Coordinates of C-alpha atoms and ligand atoms in Angstrom, one line a residue:
Chain X
X11 CA -2.1 -28.9 10.2
X12 CA 0.4 -27.8 7.6
X13 CA 1.2 -24.1 7.6
X14 CA 3.0 -22.5 4.7
X15 CA 4.8 -19.1 4.6
X16 CA 5.8 -17.4 1.3
X17 CA 8.8 -15.4 1.3
X18 CA 10.3 -13.1 -1.3
X19 CA 14.0 -12.1 -1.5
X20 CA 14.4 -8.4 -2.0
X21 CA 17.0 -5.6 -2.1
X22 CA 17.8 -4.2 1.4
X23 CA 15.7 -1.2 1.9
X24 CA 18.9 1.0 2.3
X25 CA 20.1 -0.1 -1.3
X26 CA 20.6 2.6 -3.8
X27 CA 18.6 1.6 -6.8
X28 CA 20.1 2.2 -10.3
X29 CA 18.8 1.0 -13.6
X30 CA 20.7 -1.7 -15.4
X31 CA 21.8 -1.2 -19.1
X32 CA 18.9 -3.1 -20.5
X33 CA 16.6 -0.3 -19.2
X34 CA 14.2 -2.9 -17.7
X35 CA 15.7 -4.1 -14.4
X36 CA 17.8 -2.8 -11.6
X37 CA 21.6 -2.7 -11.6
X38 CA 22.7 -5.6 -9.2
X39 CA 26.0 -4.0 -8.6
X40 CA 26.4 -3.5 -4.8
X41 CA 22.8 -4.4 -4.0
X42 CA 22.6 -6.9 -1.2
X43 CA 19.4 -9.0 -0.8
X44 CA 17.4 -9.8 2.4
X45 CA 14.3 -11.5 3.3
X46 CA 11.4 -9.1 2.7
X47 CA 10.7 -7.4 6.0
X48 CA 7.0 -8.2 6.1
X49 CA 7.8 -11.8 5.4
X50 CA 9.8 -12.0 8.6
X51 CA 6.5 -11.1 10.3
X52 CA 4.8 -13.7 8.3
X53 CA 7.4 -16.3 9.4
X54 CA 7.0 -15.4 13.0
X55 CA 3.2 -15.8 12.9
X56 CA 3.5 -19.2 11.3
X57 CA 6.0 -20.2 14.0
X58 CA 3.7 -18.8 16.8
X59 CA 0.7 -20.7 15.2
X60 CA 2.6 -23.9 15.1
X61 CA 3.8 -23.5 18.8
X62 CA 0.1 -22.9 19.8
X63 CA -1.5 -25.6 17.7
X64 CA 1.2 -28.0 16.5
X65 CA 1.7 -28.7 12.9
X66 CA 4.4 -28.5 10.3
X67 CA 5.8 -25.3 8.7
X68 CA 7.2 -24.9 5.3
X69 CA 8.7 -21.8 3.6
X70 CA 8.2 -21.3 -0.1
X71 CA 9.8 -18.9 -2.5
X72 CA 9.6 -18.3 -6.2
X73 CA 12.7 -17.1 -8.0
X74 CA 16.3 -17.7 -8.8
X75 CA 18.8 -19.9 -6.8
X76 CA 19.7 -16.9 -4.6
X77 CA 16.3 -16.8 -3.1
X78 CA 17.4 -19.8 -1.1
X79 CA 19.2 -17.3 1.2
X80 CA 15.8 -16.1 2.3
X81 CA 14.5 -19.6 2.7
X82 CA 17.5 -20.4 4.8
X83 CA 16.7 -17.4 7.0
X84 CA 13.2 -18.8 7.6
X85 CA 14.6 -22.2 8.4
X86 CA 17.1 -20.6 10.9
X87 CA 14.2 -18.8 12.6
X88 CA 12.5 -22.2 13.0
X89 CA 10.5 -23.1 9.9
X90 CA 10.7 -26.9 9.3
X91 CA 11.5 -27.1 5.6
X92 CA 11.7 -25.2 2.4
X93 CA 10.7 -25.2 -1.3
X94 CA 12.3 -23.2 -3.9
X95 CA 10.2 -22.8 -7.1
X96 CA 12.8 -21.9 -9.6
X97 CA 12.4 -19.0 -12.0
X98 CA 14.9 -16.8 -13.8
X99 CA 14.0 -13.3 -15.1
X100 CA 11.0 -11.0 -14.8
X101 CA 7.9 -12.6 -13.5
X102 CA 4.6 -10.8 -12.9
X103 CA 2.4 -11.1 -9.7
X104 CA 0.0 -13.5 -11.3
X105 CA 2.9 -15.8 -12.3
X106 CA 4.3 -15.8 -8.7
X107 CA 0.7 -16.5 -7.4
X108 CA 0.0 -19.4 -9.9
X109 CA 3.4 -21.0 -8.9
X110 CA 2.6 -20.6 -5.2
X111 CA -0.9 -21.8 -5.6
X112 CA 0.2 -24.9 -7.3
X113 CA 2.6 -25.7 -4.5
X114 CA 0.3 -24.9 -1.7
X115 CA -2.2 -27.3 -3.3
X116 CA 0.5 -30.0 -3.5
X117 CA 1.5 -29.5 0.1
X118 CA -2.1 -29.3 1.2
X119 CA -1.4 -26.4 3.6
X120 CA -4.6 -25.1 5.1
X121 CA -3.1 -21.8 6.5
X122 CA -0.7 -19.7 4.5
X123 CA 1.1 -16.6 5.7
X124 CA 2.3 -13.9 3.4
X125 CA 3.8 -10.5 3.9
X126 CA 1.5 -7.6 3.0
X127 CA 3.9 -6.3 0.5
X128 CA 7.2 -7.1 -1.2
X129 CA 9.4 -4.1 -0.8
X130 CA 10.8 -4.3 -4.3
X131 CA 7.9 -4.0 -6.7
X132 CA 5.5 -3.0 -3.9
X133 CA 2.4 -4.6 -5.4
X134 CA 0.8 -6.0 -2.3
X135 CA -1.3 -8.5 -4.1
X136 CA 0.4 -11.9 -4.3
X137 CA -1.3 -13.2 -1.2
X138 CA -4.8 -12.2 -2.5
X139 CA -4.2 -13.5 -5.9
X140 CA -2.9 -16.9 -4.5
X141 CA -5.9 -17.3 -2.2
X142 CA -8.3 -16.6 -5.0
X143 CA -6.5 -19.0 -7.4
X144 CA -6.9 -21.9 -4.8
X145 CA -10.3 -20.8 -3.4
X146 CA -9.1 -20.0 0.1
X147 CA -10.4 -17.2 2.2
X148 CA -8.2 -14.2 2.7
X149 CA -7.5 -11.3 5.1
X150 CA -4.8 -8.9 4.1
X151 CA -2.8 -6.2 6.1
X152 CA -3.4 -8.1 9.3
X153 CA -2.1 -6.6 12.6
X154 CA -3.9 -9.2 14.9
X155 CA -4.6 -12.9 14.2
X156 CA -6.5 -15.4 16.2
X157 CA -7.4 -18.9 15.3
X158 CA -10.1 -20.8 17.1
X159 CA -10.8 -24.2 15.6
X160 CA -11.6 -23.5 12.0
X161 CA -12.6 -19.9 12.9
X162 CA -10.3 -17.0 12.2
X163 CA -10.6 -13.5 13.7
X164 CA -8.3 -10.8 12.5
X165 CA -7.8 -7.1 12.7
X166 CA -6.7 -5.4 9.5
X167 CA -5.4 -1.9 9.3
X168 CA -7.2 0.6 7.1
X169 CA -7.1 4.4 6.7
X170 CA -8.0 5.9 10.0
X171 CA -8.7 2.7 12.0
X172 CA -9.0 -1.0 11.9
X173 CA -11.5 -3.6 10.7
X174 CA -12.3 -6.7 12.7
X175 CA -12.7 -9.5 10.1
X176 CA -14.0 -12.9 10.5
X177 CA -13.5 -15.9 8.3
X178 CA -12.7 -19.5 8.3
X179 CA -9.9 -22.0 7.3
X180 CA -8.5 -22.7 4.8
X181 CA -7.0 -19.2 4.6
X182 CA -4.3 -16.8 3.5
X183 CA -3.3 -14.1 5.9
X184 CA -1.0 -11.3 4.8
X185 CA 1.1 -9.7 7.6
X186 CA 1.5 -6.1 8.5
X187 CA 3.9 -4.5 10.8
X188 CA 2.5 -4.6 14.4
X189 CA 1.2 -8.2 14.1
X190 CA 4.3 -9.5 16.1
X191 CA 8.0 -8.9 16.7
X192 CA 10.0 -11.4 14.6
X193 CA 12.4 -13.3 16.5
X194 CA 16.1 -13.4 15.7
X195 CA 17.7 -16.5 14.4
X196 CA 19.7 -18.0 17.2
X197 CA 23.0 -19.6 16.6
X198 CA 21.3 -23.0 17.4
X199 CA 18.7 -22.2 14.9
X200 CA 21.3 -21.4 12.3
X201 CA 23.1 -24.7 12.9
X202 CA 19.8 -26.7 12.9
X203 CA 18.8 -25.1 9.6
X204 CA 21.8 -26.7 7.9
X205 CA 20.2 -30.1 8.4
X206 CA 16.8 -29.0 7.1
X207 CA 15.9 -29.7 3.5
X208 CA 15.1 -27.3 0.7
X209 CA 13.3 -28.9 -2.1
X210 CA 13.8 -27.5 -5.6
X211 CA 11.5 -27.6 -8.6
X212 CA 10.5 -25.5 -11.5
X213 CA 7.9 -22.9 -10.9
X214 CA 4.5 -23.4 -12.7
X215 CA 4.3 -19.7 -13.4
X216 CA 2.8 -19.7 -17.0
X217 CA 3.0 -16.6 -19.2
X218 CA 3.5 -13.0 -18.0
X219 CA 0.6 -10.7 -19.0
X220 CA 2.4 -7.7 -17.6
X221 CA 5.0 -6.4 -20.0
X222 CA 7.9 -4.2 -18.7
X223 CA 8.4 -1.4 -21.1
X224 CA 11.1 0.4 -19.2
X225 CA 12.4 1.2 -15.8
X226 CA 13.6 4.6 -15.0
X227 CA 14.7 6.9 -12.2
X228 CA 12.1 9.4 -10.9
X229 CA 12.8 13.0 -11.9
X230 CA 15.3 14.5 -9.5
X231 CA 13.7 17.0 -7.3
X232 CA 15.6 20.3 -7.2
X233 CA 17.0 20.7 -3.8
X234 CA 15.1 23.7 -2.4
X235 CA 16.2 26.6 -0.3
X236 CA 17.3 26.8 3.3
X237 CA 15.6 30.0 4.2
X238 CA 17.5 30.6 7.3
X239 CA 18.6 29.2 10.7
X240 CA 16.1 30.7 13.2
X241 CA 12.6 31.8 13.8
X242 CA 13.2 35.2 12.0
X243 CA 12.4 33.4 8.7
X244 CA 9.1 31.9 9.8
X245 CA 7.0 34.9 8.2
X246 CA 8.8 34.2 5.0
X247 CA 8.0 30.5 5.1
X248 CA 4.4 31.2 5.8
X249 CA 4.3 33.6 3.0
X250 CA 5.7 31.0 0.6
X251 CA 3.2 28.4 1.8
X252 CA 0.4 30.9 1.2
X253 CA 1.5 32.3 -2.1
X254 CA 3.5 29.5 -3.9
X255 CA 2.2 26.2 -2.4
X256 CA -1.2 27.8 -1.7
X257 CA -2.0 25.6 1.3
X258 CA -2.9 28.3 3.8
Chain I
X9 CA -12.0 -2.3 -29.1
X10 CA -11.4 -2.8 -25.4
X11 CA -14.9 -3.1 -24.1
X12 CA -16.2 -0.8 -21.5
X13 CA -14.3 0.8 -18.7
X14 CA -15.8 0.2 -15.3
X15 CA -14.9 2.1 -12.1
X16 CA -15.5 0.7 -8.6
X17 CA -16.7 3.4 -6.2
X18 CA -15.7 2.9 -2.7
X19 CA -18.0 3.9 0.0
X20 CA -17.2 4.1 3.7
X21 CA -20.0 4.9 6.2
X22 CA -22.4 5.4 3.3
X23 CA -20.3 7.9 1.5
X24 CA -18.3 7.7 -1.7
X25 CA -14.7 8.6 -1.0
X26 CA -12.7 11.4 -2.6
X27 CA -10.3 9.0 -4.3
X28 CA -13.3 7.4 -6.1
X29 CA -14.1 10.7 -7.7
X30 CA -10.5 11.0 -8.9
X31 CA -10.9 7.5 -10.4
X32 CA -14.1 8.5 -12.1
X33 CA -12.5 11.5 -13.6
X34 CA -9.5 9.4 -14.8
X35 CA -12.0 6.7 -16.2
X36 CA -13.9 9.3 -18.2
X37 CA -10.6 10.7 -19.7
X38 CA -9.6 7.1 -20.7
X39 CA -13.1 6.5 -22.1
X40 CA -12.8 9.7 -24.3
X41 CA -9.4 8.9 -25.5
X42 CA -10.3 5.3 -26.5
X43 CA -13.8 6.1 -27.6
X44 CA -15.4 3.5 -25.2
X45 CA -18.2 3.8 -22.6
X46 CA -17.5 4.3 -19.0
X47 CA -19.8 3.3 -16.1
X48 CA -19.5 2.9 -12.4
X49 CA -20.4 0.3 -9.8
X50 CA -20.6 0.3 -6.0
X51 CA -21.6 -2.0 -3.3
X52 CA -23.0 -1.1 0.1
X53 CA -26.2 -0.2 2.0
X54 CA -27.5 3.4 2.0
X55 CA -25.1 5.7 0.1
X56 CA -25.8 9.4 0.3
X57 CA -23.6 11.1 -2.3
X58 CA -23.8 8.6 -5.2
X59 CA -25.4 11.0 -7.7
X60 CA -22.4 13.4 -7.5
X61 CA -20.5 10.9 -9.6
X62 CA -22.3 12.6 -12.5
X63 CA -20.3 15.7 -11.9
X64 CA -17.1 13.9 -12.6
X65 CA -18.1 12.6 -16.0
X66 CA -19.8 9.3 -15.5
X67 CA -23.6 9.1 -16.0
X68 CA -24.4 5.5 -15.2
X69 CA -23.9 3.9 -11.8
X70 CA -25.1 0.5 -10.6
X71 CA -25.5 0.1 -6.8
X72 CA -25.6 -3.4 -5.4
X73 CA -27.5 -3.1 -2.2
X74 CA -28.0 -5.0 1.0
X75 CA -27.8 -3.9 4.5
X76 CA -25.2 -6.6 5.3
X77 CA -22.9 -5.0 2.6
X78 CA -22.5 -1.7 4.5
X79 CA -19.2 -3.1 5.7
X80 CA -16.6 -4.5 3.4
X81 CA -16.5 -8.2 2.6
X82 CA -13.8 -9.2 0.1
X83 CA -15.7 -12.4 -0.9
X84 CA -19.1 -10.6 -1.5
X85 CA -17.7 -7.4 -3.1
X86 CA -15.4 -9.2 -5.5
X87 CA -18.1 -11.6 -6.6
X88 CA -20.6 -8.8 -7.3
X89 CA -18.1 -6.6 -9.1
X90 CA -16.5 -9.4 -11.2
X91 CA -19.9 -10.7 -12.3
X92 CA -21.1 -7.3 -13.2
X93 CA -17.9 -6.6 -15.1
X94 CA -18.4 -9.7 -17.1
X95 CA -22.0 -8.9 -17.7
X96 CA -21.4 -5.5 -19.2
X97 CA -18.2 -6.7 -21.1
X98 CA -15.7 -4.5 -19.2
X99 CA -12.2 -4.4 -20.7
X100 CA -10.8 -2.1 -18.0
X101 CA -11.8 -2.2 -14.3
X102 CA -10.5 0.7 -12.3
X103 CA -10.0 0.9 -8.5
X104 CA -8.4 3.3 -6.1
X105 CA -5.2 2.1 -4.5
X106 CA -6.7 2.5 -1.0
X107 CA -6.7 -0.2 1.7
X108 CA -10.0 -1.5 0.3
X109 CA -9.0 -1.2 -3.3
X110 CA -5.7 -3.0 -2.8
X111 CA -7.6 -5.9 -1.3
X112 CA -10.5 -6.0 -3.7
X113 CA -8.6 -5.5 -7.0
X114 CA -6.7 -8.8 -7.1
X115 CA -9.7 -11.0 -6.2
X116 CA -11.6 -9.3 -9.0
X117 CA -8.7 -9.8 -11.4
X118 CA -8.6 -13.5 -10.8
X119 CA -12.4 -13.8 -11.1
X120 CA -12.4 -11.9 -14.5
X121 CA -9.2 -13.5 -15.8
X122 CA -7.6 -10.1 -16.0
X123 CA -4.0 -9.0 -15.7
X124 CA -3.3 -6.5 -12.9
X125 CA -1.4 -3.2 -12.5
X126 CA -1.3 -1.6 -9.1
X127 CA -0.8 2.0 -7.8
X128 CA -0.6 3.6 -11.1
X129 CA 0.5 7.4 -11.1
X130 CA 0.5 8.1 -14.8
X131 CA -1.6 6.9 -17.7
X132 CA -0.3 7.3 -21.2
X133 CA -1.3 5.9 -24.5
X134 CA 0.4 4.1 -27.3
X135 CA -2.4 3.9 -30.0
X136 CA -5.2 2.1 -28.1
X137 CA -2.7 0.5 -25.5
X138 CA -2.6 2.0 -22.1
X139 CA 1.1 2.7 -21.0
X140 CA 1.0 2.7 -17.2
X141 CA 3.7 4.1 -14.9
X142 CA 4.0 3.0 -11.2
X143 CA 6.6 3.8 -8.5
X144 CA 8.6 0.7 -7.4
X145 CA 11.3 0.3 -4.7
X146 CA 9.3 2.8 -2.7
X147 CA 9.6 5.4 -5.3
X148 CA 13.4 5.0 -5.8
X149 CA 12.5 4.0 -9.4
X150 CA 9.6 4.0 -11.8
X151 CA 8.3 1.1 -14.0
X152 CA 6.5 1.7 -17.3
X153 CA 4.3 -1.3 -18.1
X154 CA 1.6 -2.6 -20.3
X155 CA -1.0 -5.3 -19.4
X156 CA -1.4 -7.6 -22.4
X157 CA -4.6 -9.6 -21.3
X158 CA -8.0 -8.7 -22.7
X159 CA -9.3 -7.7 -19.4
X160 CA -7.2 -5.3 -17.3
X161 CA -7.5 -4.5 -13.6
X162 CA -5.8 -1.1 -12.7
X163 CA -5.6 0.7 -9.4
X164 CA -4.8 4.3 -9.2
X165 CA -2.7 6.0 -6.5
X166 CA -5.0 8.4 -4.4
X167 CA -4.1 12.2 -4.6
X168 CA -2.4 11.9 -7.8
X169 CA -5.1 12.1 -10.5
X170 CA -7.1 15.3 -10.0
X171 CA -10.9 15.1 -9.8
X172 CA -11.2 18.6 -10.9
X173 CA -14.1 20.9 -10.2
X174 CA -17.4 18.9 -10.5
X175 CA -20.2 20.0 -12.8
X176 CA -23.8 19.9 -11.6
X177 CA -24.6 16.8 -13.6
X178 CA -26.3 14.0 -11.7
X179 CA -25.6 10.3 -12.4
X180 CA -28.5 7.9 -13.1
X181 CA -28.5 5.2 -10.5
X182 CA -29.7 1.7 -10.9
X183 CA -30.1 -0.1 -7.6
X184 CA -29.9 -3.8 -7.5
X185 CA -30.9 -5.6 -4.4
X186 CA -28.6 -8.4 -3.5
X187 CA -30.4 -11.4 -1.9
X188 CA -27.8 -13.5 -0.3
X189 CA -24.4 -12.1 -0.5
X190 CA -21.3 -14.4 -0.1
X191 CA -20.2 -13.3 3.4
X192 CA -17.6 -15.9 3.8
X193 CA -15.1 -13.3 4.8
X194 CA -16.5 -10.1 6.3
X195 CA -15.8 -7.2 8.5
X196 CA -17.8 -7.5 11.7
X197 CA -16.7 -4.3 13.3
X198 CA -15.0 -1.1 12.4
X199 CA -12.7 0.5 15.0
X200 CA -12.0 4.1 14.2
X201 CA -9.0 5.7 15.6
X202 CA -10.6 8.6 17.4
X203 CA -11.7 11.1 14.8
X204 CA -8.2 11.5 13.4
X205 CA -7.3 12.1 9.8
X206 CA -5.2 9.4 8.3
X207 CA -1.8 10.3 6.6
X208 CA -2.7 8.2 3.7
X209 CA -5.8 10.4 3.0
X210 CA -4.5 13.8 4.0
X211 CA -3.8 16.7 1.9
X212 CA -1.3 18.1 4.4
X213 CA 0.8 16.1 6.7
X214 CA 3.1 17.3 9.7
X215 CA 5.5 14.5 10.7
X216 CA 7.9 14.4 13.7
X217 CA 11.0 12.4 14.2
X218 CA 13.6 11.5 16.8
X219 CA 14.7 15.2 16.9
X220 CA 11.6 15.9 19.0
X221 CA 13.5 14.0 21.8
X222 CA 10.5 12.8 23.9
X223 CA 6.8 11.7 23.3
X224 CA 5.5 14.7 25.3
X225 CA 7.0 17.1 22.8
X226 CA 4.8 15.7 20.0
X227 CA 2.2 18.3 21.1
X228 CA 4.2 20.7 18.9
X229 CA 3.4 18.4 15.9
X230 CA -0.2 18.1 16.9
X231 CA -0.6 21.9 17.3
X232 CA 1.0 22.5 14.0
X233 CA -1.1 19.9 12.4
X234 CA -4.2 21.5 13.9
X235 CA -3.6 25.0 12.6
X236 CA -2.9 23.5 9.1
X237 CA -5.8 21.1 9.1
X238 CA -3.2 18.4 8.6
X239 CA -2.8 14.8 9.6
X240 CA 0.0 13.8 12.0
X241 CA 2.8 11.6 10.8
X242 CA 6.0 10.1 12.2
X243 CA 9.4 8.7 11.3
X244 CA 10.1 5.1 12.1
X245 CA 12.6 6.2 14.8
X246 CA 9.6 7.9 16.6
X247 CA 7.4 4.8 16.0
X248 CA 10.0 2.3 17.3
X249 CA 10.6 4.5 20.4
X250 CA 7.0 4.0 21.2
X251 CA 6.4 7.7 20.9
X252 CA 3.8 7.5 18.1
X253 CA 1.6 4.6 16.7
X254 CA 2.6 2.6 13.7
X255 CA -0.4 3.9 11.8
X256 CA 1.4 7.2 11.7
X257 CA 4.6 5.9 10.2
X258 CA 5.6 7.3 6.8
X259 CA 8.2 5.5 4.7
X260 CA 9.1 2.4 3.0
X261 CA 7.7 0.1 5.8
X262 CA 5.0 2.6 6.7
X263 CA 2.7 4.6 4.5
X264 CA 3.5 6.1 1.2
X265 CA 2.0 9.6 1.0
X266 CA 1.8 12.3 -1.8
X267 CA 0.0 15.2 -0.1
X268 CA 0.2 18.8 -1.3
X269 CA 2.3 19.8 1.7
X270 CA 4.6 17.6 3.8
X271 CA 6.3 19.1 6.8
X272 CA 9.1 17.1 8.4
X273 CA 10.2 18.2 11.8
X274 CA 13.3 16.7 13.4
X275 CA 13.5 14.0 10.8
X276 CA 16.9 13.4 9.2
X277 CA 15.5 12.1 5.8
X278 CA 16.8 8.5 5.7
X279 CA 16.3 6.8 2.4
X280 CA 13.5 4.7 3.8
X281 CA 11.7 7.8 5.1
X282 CA 12.2 9.7 1.8
X283 CA 10.8 6.7 -0.1
X284 CA 7.4 7.3 1.5
X285 CA 7.1 11.0 1.0
X286 CA 9.3 12.3 -1.7
X287 CA 6.4 12.6 -4.2
X288 CA 4.8 15.2 -2.0
X289 CA 4.1 18.4 -4.0
X290 CA 5.7 20.7 -1.5
X291 CA 8.1 19.6 1.3
X292 CA 9.1 21.8 4.3
X293 CA 12.0 20.6 6.6
X294 CA 12.9 21.8 10.0
X295 CA 16.0 20.4 11.3
X296 CA 18.9 21.8 13.3
X297 CA 21.5 20.0 11.1
X298 CA 21.8 21.9 7.9
X299 CA 23.5 18.9 6.2
X300 CA 20.6 16.6 7.0
X301 CA 19.5 14.7 3.9
X302 CA 15.9 15.9 4.4
X303 CA 17.1 19.2 2.9
X304 CA 18.0 17.6 -0.4
X305 CA 14.3 17.0 -1.1
X306 CA 12.8 19.9 0.8
X307 CA 11.4 22.9 -1.2
X308 CA 11.7 25.2 1.9
X309 CA 14.0 24.5 4.9
X310 CA 14.7 26.1 8.2
X311 CA 18.0 24.8 9.6
X312 CA 17.1 25.5 13.1
X313 CA 15.8 24.2 16.4
X314 CA 12.3 22.7 16.2
X315 CA 11.5 23.9 19.8
X316 CA 12.0 27.5 18.7
X317 CA 10.7 27.3 15.1
X318 CA 7.5 25.3 15.5
X319 CA 5.8 27.6 18.1
X320 CA 6.7 30.6 16.1
X321 CA 5.3 28.9 12.9
X322 CA 2.1 28.0 14.7
X323 CA 1.7 31.7 15.8
X324 CA 2.5 33.1 12.4
X325 CA -0.1 30.7 10.6
X326 CA -2.8 31.7 13.2
X327 CA -2.0 35.4 12.6
X328 CA -2.1 35.0 8.7
X329 CA -5.3 33.0 8.9
X330 CA -7.2 35.4 11.2
Ligands
LIG419 C1 14.0 -2.3 6.7 C2 14.0 -0.9 7.2 C3 12.8 -0.1 6.9 C4 12.7 1.2 7.3 N1 11.5 1.8 7.1 C5 11.3 3.1 7.4 C6 10.1 3.8 7.3 O1 9.1 3.2 6.7 N2 10.0 5.1 7.8 C7 11.1 5.8 8.3 O2 10.9 6.9 8.7 N3 12.2 5.1 8.6 C8 12.4 3.8 8.1 N4 13.5 3.2 8.5 C9 14.5 3.8 9.4 C10 15.3 4.9 8.8 O3 16.5 4.3 8.2 C11 15.8 5.9 9.9 O4 16.4 5.2 10.9 C12 14.7 6.7 10.5 O5 13.9 7.2 9.4 C13 15.3 7.9 11.2 O6 14.2 8.6 11.9 P1 14.4 10.1 12.3 O7 14.7 10.9 11.1 O8 13.3 10.5 13.2 O9 15.7 10.0 13.3 P2 17.1 10.5 13.1 O10 17.8 9.8 11.9 O11 17.8 10.2 14.4 O12 17.1 12.0 12.9 C14 16.7 12.9 13.9 C15 16.9 14.3 13.2 O13 16.5 15.3 14.1 C16 17.4 16.4 14.1 N5 17.2 17.2 15.3 C17 17.6 16.8 16.6 N6 17.3 17.8 17.5 C18 16.6 18.6 16.8 C19 15.9 19.9 17.2 N7 15.9 20.3 18.4 N8 15.3 20.6 16.2 C20 15.3 20.2 14.9 N9 15.9 19.0 14.5 C21 16.6 18.3 15.4 C22 18.7 15.8 13.8 O14 19.5 16.8 13.2 C23 18.3 14.6 13.0 O15 18.5 14.9 11.6 C24 13.7 1.9 8.0 C25 14.9 1.2 8.2 C26 15.0 -0.2 7.8 C27 16.4 -0.8 8.0
LIG420 N1 8.8 -14.5 -5.5 C1 8.1 -14.8 -4.4 N2 8.1 -15.9 -3.8 C2 7.3 -16.2 -2.6 N3 6.6 -15.4 -2.1 C3 6.4 -14.1 -2.7 C4 7.1 -13.8 -3.8 N4 6.8 -12.5 -4.2 C5 5.8 -12.1 -3.3 N5 5.6 -13.1 -2.4 C6 4.7 -13.0 -1.2 O1 3.7 -12.2 -1.5 C7 3.7 -11.1 -0.6 C8 3.2 -9.8 -1.3 O2 4.1 -9.5 -2.3 P1 3.8 -8.4 -3.5 O3 2.3 -8.6 -3.9 O4 4.8 -8.7 -4.6 O5 3.9 -7.1 -2.8 C9 5.2 -11.0 0.0 O6 5.2 -10.3 1.2 C10 5.5 -12.4 0.0 O7 4.9 -13.1 1.2

């Protein structure tokens, strides 16, 4: 079975985000990019599934040339090959999903892992959109995944608990933290990755329907007051919570 | 004009959730502004409080009913909602950005050929166009956008749009029995974490971090949460140490929350933690290091030892409450 994993290439979560002069994108100065943290979990699950059932794994990313770094990371962790679907500039979630759907069909991958969310635009929908576009089943925000023949049993995280979900292949699974512990890329893995291929083609993304009007910084919160350094200020705090915040 | 606005009402255990009432209120405001009609749709089995939707400004509710639809099924729910949206000519389909809404909205969008905007915190207008704002980079920036497709799917961040005080109006409910739902993907069992309030839904959250030093000290967080009627949260350091479950993690790779009150105890305020909670209305920080970055976002801080402050705080709240 062919197993695909979709990876996005995002600013490090510790990056300071500033707005570029166009007012519509982020200032790239000093921003380092990494593979999306949830996608590492997706990569790990693809590898574990391959180890358990055999098959071939492929990592796909939509974006500029620099996204290759995240594909390389996937290859170093053990994914067999990569595909870069080239696209420059802003692309909405549906555009990403259309490009991925097109490639997944071409590859005929029956099981596709995504992260639950890209920590740049935080949409958490590309997996679902892609599965719907190709008519696959889908379970999102998965913290436990079991494959038994064609049957899939997952646990997904919801507010205040978990849902046990059943479905069948072909399917899209989006990975939540807790599903597994992603392995580190070993030196051997990094060396082996150099011999693996990354195919490049243009992304079949279509037109954006989401139009960015502007990007801005959130209003700065006025740093508040340090009321004091010991328990003597506790009554004052409780009074403020009661009278200003009105939560008591 | 844009056609109708349709709101999806989310039920769990046969009850419409609070976030859905917020969405109803927001939908009726949009409907007024654009002079369009608003109605609501829900999917489930028995639902107890459906009529109450009327009190938040929408009078017409369609309930797709089948005992097998009590639990969520993305295949069945999205088909019913999308077909219904097409039938009534919906131009805007509104969801709450809950775990169910985040899953259901994208399937519905593809089935209705809609563009999609998630996790909206502000709705503005430019003539008849909706100008939508959403936090990106976990709240480190805001994006203003417009969806240019004829049909638009929008999800609203819970706890941001106020549902206001309901009137006594009751909604008119039309029940449609569903004969053979598409249960290709379905929830077969619900595992609740033992009667606990989830951070994503709580109005008050008390979170603990590495400053608490050991898992057994989290009874302080639990006790404080209890007197405040709050949910319990944690920093990633506390989760990674195995002191608290991941479901409690607040932050960029945990949950994004915007409660009325967020209390951070023994949490330094790393950028990834702030990302998940900085939009809380009031923030209280208790940290023994007065230079900790958490104080930059806190409304009220106490730069002292949690082991001294928290017990005193619990006692004082009890005293004031009684
Ligand atoms: C990719 C990535 C994603 C991340 N995602 C998240 C996330 O979602 N959520 C998150 O929280 N973090 C996240 N982090 C981790 C984040 O960078 C911090 O490491 C983490 O938030 C620190 O947790 P902490 O504040 O509990 O611990 P520390 O930073 O160790 O802070 C402990 C604090 O306790 C105080 N303290 C010590 N003793 C006492 C006492 N007796 N009384 C009062 N105060 C005391 C100290 O002064 C200190 O400020 C992420 C990191 C990365 C790289
Ligand atoms: N440009 C991209 N290329 C490949 N996969 C992507 C891309 N953007 C998002 N994804 C995948 O979709 C998931 C959800 O992303 P999002 O809906 O943008 O939050 C991510 O975790 C990735 O697995």
